[in-house]
GROMACS .gro file of C-alpha atoms in nm:
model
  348
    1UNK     CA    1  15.584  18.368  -7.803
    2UNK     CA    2  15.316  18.111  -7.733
    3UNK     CA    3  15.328  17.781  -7.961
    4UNK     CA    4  15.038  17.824  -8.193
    5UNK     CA    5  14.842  17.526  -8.385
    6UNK     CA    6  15.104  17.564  -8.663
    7UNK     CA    7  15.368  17.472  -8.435
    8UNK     CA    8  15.176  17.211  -8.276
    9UNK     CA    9  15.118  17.047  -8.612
   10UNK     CA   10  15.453  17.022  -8.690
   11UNK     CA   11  15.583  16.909  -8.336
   12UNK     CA   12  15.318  16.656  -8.399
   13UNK     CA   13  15.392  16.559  -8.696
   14UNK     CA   14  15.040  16.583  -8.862
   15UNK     CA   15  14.856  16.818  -9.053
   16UNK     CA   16  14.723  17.160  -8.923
   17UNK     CA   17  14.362  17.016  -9.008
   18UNK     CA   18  14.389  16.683  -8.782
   19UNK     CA   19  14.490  16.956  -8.518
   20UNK     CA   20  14.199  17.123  -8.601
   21UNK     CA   21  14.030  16.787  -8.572
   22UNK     CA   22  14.171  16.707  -8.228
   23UNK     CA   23  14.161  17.037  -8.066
   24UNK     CA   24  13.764  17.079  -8.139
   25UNK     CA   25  13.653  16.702  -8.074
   26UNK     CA   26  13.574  16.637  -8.380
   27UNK     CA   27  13.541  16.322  -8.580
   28UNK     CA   28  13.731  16.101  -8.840
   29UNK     CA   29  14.073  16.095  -8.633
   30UNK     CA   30  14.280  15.838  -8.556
   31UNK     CA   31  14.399  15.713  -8.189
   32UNK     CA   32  14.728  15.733  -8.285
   33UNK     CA   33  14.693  16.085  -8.443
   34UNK     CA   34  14.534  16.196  -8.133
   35UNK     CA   35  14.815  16.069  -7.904
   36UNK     CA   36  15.062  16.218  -8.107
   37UNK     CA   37  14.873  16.560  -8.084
   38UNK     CA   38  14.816  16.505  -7.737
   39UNK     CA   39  15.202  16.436  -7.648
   40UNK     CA   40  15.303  16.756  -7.869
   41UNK     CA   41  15.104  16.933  -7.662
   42UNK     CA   42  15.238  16.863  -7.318
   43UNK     CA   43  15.588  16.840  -7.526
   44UNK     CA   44  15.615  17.165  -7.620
   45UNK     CA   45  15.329  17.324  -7.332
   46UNK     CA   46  15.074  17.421  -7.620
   47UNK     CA   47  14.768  17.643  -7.459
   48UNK     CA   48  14.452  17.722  -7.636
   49UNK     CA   49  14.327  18.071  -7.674
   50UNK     CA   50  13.982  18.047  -7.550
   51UNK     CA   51  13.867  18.375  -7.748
   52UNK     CA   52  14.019  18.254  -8.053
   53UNK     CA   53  13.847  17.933  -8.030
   54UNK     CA   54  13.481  18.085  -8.011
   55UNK     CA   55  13.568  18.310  -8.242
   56UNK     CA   56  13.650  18.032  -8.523
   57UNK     CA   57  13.343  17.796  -8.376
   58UNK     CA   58  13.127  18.145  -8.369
   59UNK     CA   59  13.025  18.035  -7.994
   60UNK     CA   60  12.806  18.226  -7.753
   61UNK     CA   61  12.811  18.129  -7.407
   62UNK     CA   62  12.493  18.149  -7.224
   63UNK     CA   63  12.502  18.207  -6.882
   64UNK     CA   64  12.196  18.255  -6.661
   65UNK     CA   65  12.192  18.350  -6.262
   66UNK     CA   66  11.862  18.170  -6.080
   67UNK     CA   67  11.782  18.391  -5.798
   68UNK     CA   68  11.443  18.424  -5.576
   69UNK     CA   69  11.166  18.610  -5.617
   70UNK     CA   70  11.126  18.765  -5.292
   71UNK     CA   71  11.340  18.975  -5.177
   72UNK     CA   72  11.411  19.327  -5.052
   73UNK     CA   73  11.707  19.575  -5.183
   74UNK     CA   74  11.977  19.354  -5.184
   75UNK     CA   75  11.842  19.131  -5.448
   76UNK     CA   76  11.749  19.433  -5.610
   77UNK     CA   77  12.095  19.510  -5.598
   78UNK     CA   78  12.276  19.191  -5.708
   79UNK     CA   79  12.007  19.201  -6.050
   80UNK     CA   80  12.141  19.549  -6.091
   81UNK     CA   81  12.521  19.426  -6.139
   82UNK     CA   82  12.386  19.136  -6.347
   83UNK     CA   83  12.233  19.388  -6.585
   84UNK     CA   84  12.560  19.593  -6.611
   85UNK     CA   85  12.744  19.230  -6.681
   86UNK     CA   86  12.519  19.194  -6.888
   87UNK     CA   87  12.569  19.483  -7.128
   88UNK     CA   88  12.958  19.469  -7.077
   89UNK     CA   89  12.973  19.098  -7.162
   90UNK     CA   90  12.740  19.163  -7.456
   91UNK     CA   91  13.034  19.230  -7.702
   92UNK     CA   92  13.228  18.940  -7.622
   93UNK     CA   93  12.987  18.661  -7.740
   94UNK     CA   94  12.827  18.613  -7.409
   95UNK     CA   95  12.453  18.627  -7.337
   96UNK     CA   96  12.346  18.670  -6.940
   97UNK     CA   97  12.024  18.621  -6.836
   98UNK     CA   98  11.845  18.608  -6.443
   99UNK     CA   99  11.561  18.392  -6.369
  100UNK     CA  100  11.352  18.449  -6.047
  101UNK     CA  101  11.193  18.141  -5.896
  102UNK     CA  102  10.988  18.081  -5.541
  103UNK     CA  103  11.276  17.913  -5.306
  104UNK     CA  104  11.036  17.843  -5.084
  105UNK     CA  105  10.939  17.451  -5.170
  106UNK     CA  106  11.277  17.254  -5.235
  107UNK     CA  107  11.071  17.010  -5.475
  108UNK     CA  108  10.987  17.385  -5.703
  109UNK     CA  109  11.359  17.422  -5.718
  110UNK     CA  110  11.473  17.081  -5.756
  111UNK     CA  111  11.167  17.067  -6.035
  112UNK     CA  112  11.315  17.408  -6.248
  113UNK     CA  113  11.688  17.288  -6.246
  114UNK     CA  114  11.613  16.966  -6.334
  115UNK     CA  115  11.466  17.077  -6.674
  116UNK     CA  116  11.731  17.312  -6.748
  117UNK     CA  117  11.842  17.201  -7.088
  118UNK     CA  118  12.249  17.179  -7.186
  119UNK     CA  119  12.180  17.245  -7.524
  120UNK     CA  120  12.012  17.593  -7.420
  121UNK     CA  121  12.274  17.714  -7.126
  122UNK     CA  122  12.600  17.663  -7.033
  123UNK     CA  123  12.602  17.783  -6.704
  124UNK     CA  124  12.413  17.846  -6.390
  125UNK     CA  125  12.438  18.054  -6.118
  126UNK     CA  126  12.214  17.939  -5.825
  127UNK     CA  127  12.119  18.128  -5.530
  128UNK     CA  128  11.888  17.859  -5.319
  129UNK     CA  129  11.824  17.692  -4.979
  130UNK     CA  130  12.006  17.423  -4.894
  131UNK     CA  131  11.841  17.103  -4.937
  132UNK     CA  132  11.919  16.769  -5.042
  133UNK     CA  133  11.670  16.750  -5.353
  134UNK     CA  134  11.848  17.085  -5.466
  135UNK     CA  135  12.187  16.967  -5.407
  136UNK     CA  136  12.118  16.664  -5.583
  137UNK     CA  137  11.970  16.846  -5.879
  138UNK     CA  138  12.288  17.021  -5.891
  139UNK     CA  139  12.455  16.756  -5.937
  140UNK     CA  140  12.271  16.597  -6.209
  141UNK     CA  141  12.249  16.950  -6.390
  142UNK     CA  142  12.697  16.903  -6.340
  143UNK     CA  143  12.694  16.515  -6.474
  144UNK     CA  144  12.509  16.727  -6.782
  145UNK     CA  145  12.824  16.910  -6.833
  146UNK     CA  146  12.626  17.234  -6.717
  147UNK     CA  147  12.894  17.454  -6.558
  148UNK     CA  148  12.769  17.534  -6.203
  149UNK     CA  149  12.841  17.806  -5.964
  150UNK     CA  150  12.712  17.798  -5.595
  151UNK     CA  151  12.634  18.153  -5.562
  152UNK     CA  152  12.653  18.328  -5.222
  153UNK     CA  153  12.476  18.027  -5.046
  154UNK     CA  154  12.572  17.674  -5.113
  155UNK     CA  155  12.441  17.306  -5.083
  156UNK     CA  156  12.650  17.114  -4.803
  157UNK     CA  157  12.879  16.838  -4.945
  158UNK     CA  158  12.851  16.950  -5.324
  159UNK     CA  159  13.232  16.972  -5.414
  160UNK     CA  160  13.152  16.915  -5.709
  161UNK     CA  161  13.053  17.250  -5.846
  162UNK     CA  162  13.227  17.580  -5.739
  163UNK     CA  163  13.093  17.839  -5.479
  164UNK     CA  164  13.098  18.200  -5.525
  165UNK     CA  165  13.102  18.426  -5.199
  166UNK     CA  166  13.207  18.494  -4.813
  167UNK     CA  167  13.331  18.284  -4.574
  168UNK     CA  168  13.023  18.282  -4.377
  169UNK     CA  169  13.145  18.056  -4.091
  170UNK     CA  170  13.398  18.404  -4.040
  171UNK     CA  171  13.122  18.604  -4.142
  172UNK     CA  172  12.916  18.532  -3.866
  173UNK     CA  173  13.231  18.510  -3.600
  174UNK     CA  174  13.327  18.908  -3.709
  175UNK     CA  175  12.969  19.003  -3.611
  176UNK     CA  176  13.035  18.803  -3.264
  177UNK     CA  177  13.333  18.967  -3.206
  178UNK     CA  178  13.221  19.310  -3.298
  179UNK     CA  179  12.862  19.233  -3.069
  180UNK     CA  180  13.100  19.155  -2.785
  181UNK     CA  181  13.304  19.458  -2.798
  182UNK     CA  182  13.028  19.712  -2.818
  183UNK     CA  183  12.801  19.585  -2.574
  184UNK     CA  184  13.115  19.579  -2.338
  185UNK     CA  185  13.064  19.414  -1.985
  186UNK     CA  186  12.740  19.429  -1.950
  187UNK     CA  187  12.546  19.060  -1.939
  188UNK     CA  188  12.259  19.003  -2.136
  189UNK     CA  189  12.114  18.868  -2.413
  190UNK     CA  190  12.141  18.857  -2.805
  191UNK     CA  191  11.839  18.808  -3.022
  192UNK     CA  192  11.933  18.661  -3.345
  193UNK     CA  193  11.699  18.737  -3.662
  194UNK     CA  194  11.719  18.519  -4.026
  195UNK     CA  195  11.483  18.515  -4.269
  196UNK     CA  196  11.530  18.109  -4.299
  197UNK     CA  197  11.739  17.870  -4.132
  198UNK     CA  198  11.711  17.626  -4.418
  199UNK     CA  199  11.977  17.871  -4.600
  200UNK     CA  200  12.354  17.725  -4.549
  201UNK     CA  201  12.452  18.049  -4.540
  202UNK     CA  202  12.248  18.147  -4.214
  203UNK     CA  203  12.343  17.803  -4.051
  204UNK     CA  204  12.728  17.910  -4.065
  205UNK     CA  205  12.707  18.263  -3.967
  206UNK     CA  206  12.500  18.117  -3.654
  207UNK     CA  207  12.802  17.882  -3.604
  208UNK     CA  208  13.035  18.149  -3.671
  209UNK     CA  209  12.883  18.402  -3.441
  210UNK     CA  210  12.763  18.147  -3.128
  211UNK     CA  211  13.166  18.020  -3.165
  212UNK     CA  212  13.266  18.357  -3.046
  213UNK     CA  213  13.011  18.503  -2.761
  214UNK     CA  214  13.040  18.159  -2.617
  215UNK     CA  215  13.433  18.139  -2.690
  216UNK     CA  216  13.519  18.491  -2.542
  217UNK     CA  217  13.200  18.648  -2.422
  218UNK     CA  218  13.019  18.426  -2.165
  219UNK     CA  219  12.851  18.689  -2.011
  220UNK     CA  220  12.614  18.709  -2.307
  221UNK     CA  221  12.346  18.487  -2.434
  222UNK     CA  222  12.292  18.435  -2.795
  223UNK     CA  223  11.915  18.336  -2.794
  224UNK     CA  224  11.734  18.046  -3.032
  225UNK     CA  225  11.702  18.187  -3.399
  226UNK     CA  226  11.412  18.434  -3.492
  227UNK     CA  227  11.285  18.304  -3.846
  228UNK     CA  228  11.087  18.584  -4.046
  229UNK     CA  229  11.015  18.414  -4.388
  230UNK     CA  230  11.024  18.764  -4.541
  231UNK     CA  231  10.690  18.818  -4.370
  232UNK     CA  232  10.617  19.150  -4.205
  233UNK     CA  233  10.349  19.061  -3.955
  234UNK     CA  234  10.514  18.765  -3.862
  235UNK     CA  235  10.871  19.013  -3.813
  236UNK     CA  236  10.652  19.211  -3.600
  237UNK     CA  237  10.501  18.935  -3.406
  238UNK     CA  238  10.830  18.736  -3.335
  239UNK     CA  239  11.032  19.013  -3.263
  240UNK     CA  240  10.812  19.195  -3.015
  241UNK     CA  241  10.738  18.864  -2.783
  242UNK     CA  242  11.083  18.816  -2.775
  243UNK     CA  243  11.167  19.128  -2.656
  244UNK     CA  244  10.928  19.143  -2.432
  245UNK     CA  245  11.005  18.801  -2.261
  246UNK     CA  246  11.383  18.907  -2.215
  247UNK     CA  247  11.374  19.231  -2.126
  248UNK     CA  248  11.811  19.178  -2.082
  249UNK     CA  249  11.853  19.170  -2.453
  250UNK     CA  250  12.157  19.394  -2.546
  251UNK     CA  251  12.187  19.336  -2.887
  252UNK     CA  252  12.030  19.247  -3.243
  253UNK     CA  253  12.177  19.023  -3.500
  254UNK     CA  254  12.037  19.022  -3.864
  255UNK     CA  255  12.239  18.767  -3.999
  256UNK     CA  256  12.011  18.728  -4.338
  257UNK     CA  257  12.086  18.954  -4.617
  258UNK     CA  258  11.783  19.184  -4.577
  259UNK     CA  259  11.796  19.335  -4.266
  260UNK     CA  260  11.482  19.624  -4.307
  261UNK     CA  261  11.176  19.440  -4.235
  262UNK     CA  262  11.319  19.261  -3.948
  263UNK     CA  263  11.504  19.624  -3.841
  264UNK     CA  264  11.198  19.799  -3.865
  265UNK     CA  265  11.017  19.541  -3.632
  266UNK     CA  266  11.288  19.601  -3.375
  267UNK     CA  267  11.288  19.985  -3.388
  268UNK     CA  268  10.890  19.979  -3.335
  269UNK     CA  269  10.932  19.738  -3.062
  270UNK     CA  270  11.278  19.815  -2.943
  271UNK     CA  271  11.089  20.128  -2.672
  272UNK     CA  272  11.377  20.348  -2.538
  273UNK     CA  273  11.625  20.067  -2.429
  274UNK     CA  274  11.945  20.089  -2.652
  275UNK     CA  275  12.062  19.785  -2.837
  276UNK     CA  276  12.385  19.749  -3.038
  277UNK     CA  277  12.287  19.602  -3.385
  278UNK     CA  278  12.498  19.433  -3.700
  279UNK     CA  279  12.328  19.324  -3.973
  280UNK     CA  280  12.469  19.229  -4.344
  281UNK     CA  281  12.517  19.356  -4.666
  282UNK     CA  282  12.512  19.701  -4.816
  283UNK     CA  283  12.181  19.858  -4.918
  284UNK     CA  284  12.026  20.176  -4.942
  285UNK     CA  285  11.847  20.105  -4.630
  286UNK     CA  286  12.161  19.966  -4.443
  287UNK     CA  287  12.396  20.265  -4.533
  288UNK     CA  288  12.088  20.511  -4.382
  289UNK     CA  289  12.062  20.325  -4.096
  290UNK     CA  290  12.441  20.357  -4.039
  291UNK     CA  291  12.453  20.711  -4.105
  292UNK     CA  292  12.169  20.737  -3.845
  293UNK     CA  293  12.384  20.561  -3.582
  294UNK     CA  294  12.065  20.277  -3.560
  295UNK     CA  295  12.286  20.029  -3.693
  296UNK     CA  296  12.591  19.981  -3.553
  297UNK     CA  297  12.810  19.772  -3.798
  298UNK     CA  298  12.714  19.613  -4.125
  299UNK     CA  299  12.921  19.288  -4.283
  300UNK     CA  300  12.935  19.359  -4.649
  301UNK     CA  301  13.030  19.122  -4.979
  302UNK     CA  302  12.991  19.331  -5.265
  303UNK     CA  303  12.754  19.243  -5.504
  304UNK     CA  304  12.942  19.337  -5.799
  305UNK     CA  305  13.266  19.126  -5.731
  306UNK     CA  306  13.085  18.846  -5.644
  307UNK     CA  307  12.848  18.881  -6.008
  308UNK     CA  308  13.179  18.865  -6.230
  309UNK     CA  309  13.323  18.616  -6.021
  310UNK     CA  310  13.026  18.362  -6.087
  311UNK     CA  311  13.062  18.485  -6.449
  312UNK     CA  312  13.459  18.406  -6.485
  313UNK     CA  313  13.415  18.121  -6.333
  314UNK     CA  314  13.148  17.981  -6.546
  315UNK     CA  315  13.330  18.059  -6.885
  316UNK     CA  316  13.678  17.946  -6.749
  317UNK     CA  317  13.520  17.609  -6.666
  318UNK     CA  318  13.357  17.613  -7.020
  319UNK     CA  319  13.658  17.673  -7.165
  320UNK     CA  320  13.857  17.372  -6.945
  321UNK     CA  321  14.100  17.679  -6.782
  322UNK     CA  322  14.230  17.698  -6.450
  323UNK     CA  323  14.096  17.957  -6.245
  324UNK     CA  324  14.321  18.243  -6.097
  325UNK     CA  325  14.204  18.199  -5.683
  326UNK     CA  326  14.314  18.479  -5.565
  327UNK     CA  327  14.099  18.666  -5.790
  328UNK     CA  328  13.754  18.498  -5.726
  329UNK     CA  329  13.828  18.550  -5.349
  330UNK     CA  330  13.536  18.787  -5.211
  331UNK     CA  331  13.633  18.967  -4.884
  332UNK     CA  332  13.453  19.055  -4.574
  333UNK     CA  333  13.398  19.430  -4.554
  334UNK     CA  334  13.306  19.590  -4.241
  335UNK     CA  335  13.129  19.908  -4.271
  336UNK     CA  336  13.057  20.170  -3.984
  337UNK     CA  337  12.912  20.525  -3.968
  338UNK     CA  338  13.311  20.628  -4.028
  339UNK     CA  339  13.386  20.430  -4.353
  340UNK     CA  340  13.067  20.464  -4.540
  341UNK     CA  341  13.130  20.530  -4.885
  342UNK     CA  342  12.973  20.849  -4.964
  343UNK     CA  343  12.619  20.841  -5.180
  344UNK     CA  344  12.634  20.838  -5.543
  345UNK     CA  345  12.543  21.219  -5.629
  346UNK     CA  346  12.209  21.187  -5.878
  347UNK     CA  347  12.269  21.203  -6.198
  348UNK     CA  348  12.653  21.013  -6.189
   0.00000   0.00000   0.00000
């Protein structure tokens, strides 16, 4: 059995109510009650029950995920799991909430987080470019006591707040290695596609991935970053000069998370040569393309884990809990044709 405030009280040697006192913060205590409370506690390894707590304060925590507004099917996806969070979390005194912003001009972001009151949420999930006015308004939203969680891409040097997803760095050096070993001997080239290099995440998968073809396959050549800002025509544009100034390339590399507009510029452009191509995350589009053997691999996080994740992390840190590791660890999948889950039927 685990001590309760009763037992603390009496180890104490105060009242149940100057626990009370102590325990929530709240006024007309003295130091020297505190201390005692405070050694009892370590004496005798007294642990708060979080739900118990709320419960008696009648607290609701607030949580709200900041995500862009453009995007393709995997944002699509990841507001899907936040809706289902959402409606599970809704019964344990826990509102969740998305807001969709333009990443596009750091000052925009920098601008909406800044303004973010405490008093209004307790925690934020942000999924933005990395840039030093975000990352500083980060950190001024953390010095507010506003529980932060990096989610999927992060700010460089913010250890300050916690940072939900992939390794990216290994991310990017699984697609290398898996590039390498299906184009096979051949030499050639690699175009690489992103939707933005401003986004940490796309900066260490570039690492990751240019660490390996240059480590253990120096017959190939990864070539300078394609950037298609989401943009169609520009997809189209980029992607068909660069194939047809290196008529070599081997290989496509879609290291953003949505991988159909710049796919769909290659296949109208691509002509009959036959390229080996890994992209990331999976979408409706992603698993089709797999099943029709025009993508070759796909490196997945799911969307799902990584929504509760950012959630459990944001109420342990509002309660002042430790956080289980292991548990908010999200894994590299690596989906082919052979492994693909099989379709939801309609209706389940």
């Amino acid at each position: 059995m685990r001590p309760t405030a009763k037992d603390l009280a009496e180890a104490a040697g105060v009242s149940l109510a100057t626990v009370d006192r102590v325990l929530n913060e709240r006024p007309n205590v003295s130091s020297r009650a505190a201390r005692k409370v405070a050694e009892a506690i370590e004496r005798i390894g007294f642990v708060r029950n979080p739900a118990a707590v709320a419960l008696a304060r009648n607290k609701t925590y607030r949580f709200r995920f900041v995500l862009p507004t453009s995007g393709d099917q995997y944002l699509a996806e990841l507001i899907a799991r936040v809706g289902e969070a959402k409606e599970a979390l809704r019964a344990d005194s826990t509102e969740v909430e998305v807001a969709q912003i333009a990443m596009s001009d750091p000052h925009h972001v920098a601008k909406y987080l800044t303004a973010i009151d405490h008093d209004a949420v307790d925690g934020v999930a942000v999924m933005a470019p990395e840039s030093p006015q975000v990352r500083d308004a980060l950190v001024r939203l953390v010095e507010r006591d506003v529980k932060v969680v990096q989610f999927l891409s992060g700010q460089e040097r913010l250890e300050s707040a916690d940072y939900v997803g992939i390794d990216n760095f290994a991310a990017g050096a699984t697609a290398g290695k898996i590039a390498g070993r299906f184009i096979g001997a051949r030499p050639g080239k690699i175009m690489v596609v992103a939707e933005t290099m401003m986004a940490l995440d796309s900066i260490q998968r570039r690492l990751g991935f240019d660490s390996i073809i240059n480590a253990q396959f120096p017959h190939l050549q990864s070539l300078p970053s394609l950037e298609t800002y989401a943009d169609e025509k520009r997809a189209d544009l980029v992607i068909q000069r660069t194939l047809q100034h290196h008529p070599d390339t081997l290989a496509v590399y879609v290291l953003s998370a949505e991988a159909r507009v710049p796919l769909t510029a290659v296949w109208n452009a691509q002509g009959d040569r036959d390229l080996t191509v890994i992209a990331h995350e999976h979408t409706p589009f992603s698993a089709q393309a797999l099943r029709d053997e025009r993508i070759d691999a796909v490196i997945a996080q799911d969307p799902g884990h990584a929504v509760r994740s950012a959630l459990r992390i944001m109420r342990a840190r509002a309660d002042h809990r430790e956080l289980l590791a292991s548990q908010e660890r999200i894994r590299i999948e690596v989906l082919l044709k052979e492994n693909l889950p099989a379709p939801k039927a309609a209706g389940l």
